């Protein structure tokens, strides 16, 4: 049986990022039209974004001005671009971190002695 051809890591990561951006776009459409009364965006993302808005507005309590904010302030700082631009840049940032984690996972597997053929499935699973 022939061995399967490995896709180059940059190609795998680019395709995974494009897929994530497509899912974000789909989610935006669902959030706008709310079929069956359901929203796509999780309430935790809304809480993080509200925390970022409180940071942007200069509240003394920072993101904790929202009573339900229970995250590290760095999470709110990551979403400041959402507040400033009114675009879901935080979702794109989270997708980019996810893809970077997949690349790092493959590098970690290689540094522990695995071949590219053995390490690539780890990155591919993370990209799913």
PDB file of C-alpha atoms in Angstrom, residues 104-120 122:
ATOM      1  CA  UNK A 104       3.435  24.552  17.539  1.00  0.00           C
ATOM      2  CA  UNK A 105       2.049  21.116  18.284  1.00  0.00           C
ATOM      3  CA  UNK A 106       3.709  19.694  15.182  1.00  0.00           C
ATOM      4  CA  UNK A 107       6.998  21.375  16.083  1.00  0.00           C
ATOM      5  CA  UNK A 108       6.779  19.965  19.596  1.00  0.00           C
ATOM      6  CA  UNK A 109       6.192  16.462  18.259  1.00  0.00           C
ATOM      7  CA  UNK A 110       9.182  16.832  15.917  1.00  0.00           C
ATOM      8  CA  UNK A 111      11.372  18.129  18.732  1.00  0.00           C
ATOM      9  CA  UNK A 112      10.528  14.992  20.675  1.00  0.00           C
ATOM     10  CA  UNK A 113      11.866  12.803  17.881  1.00  0.00           C
ATOM     11  CA  UNK A 114       8.826  12.180  15.693  1.00  0.00           C
ATOM     12  CA  UNK A 115       9.109  12.342  11.928  1.00  0.00           C
ATOM     13  CA  UNK A 116       7.013  14.751   9.868  1.00  0.00           C
ATOM     14  CA  UNK A 117       4.848  11.808   8.819  1.00  0.00           C
ATOM     15  CA  UNK A 118       4.133  11.032  12.467  1.00  0.00           C
ATOM     16  CA  UNK A 119       3.828  14.646  13.658  1.00  0.00           C
ATOM     17  CA  UNK A 120       1.589  16.000  10.878  1.00  0.00           C
ATOM     18  CA  UNK A 122      -1.313  15.931  15.356  1.00  0.00           C
TER      19      UNK A 122
END
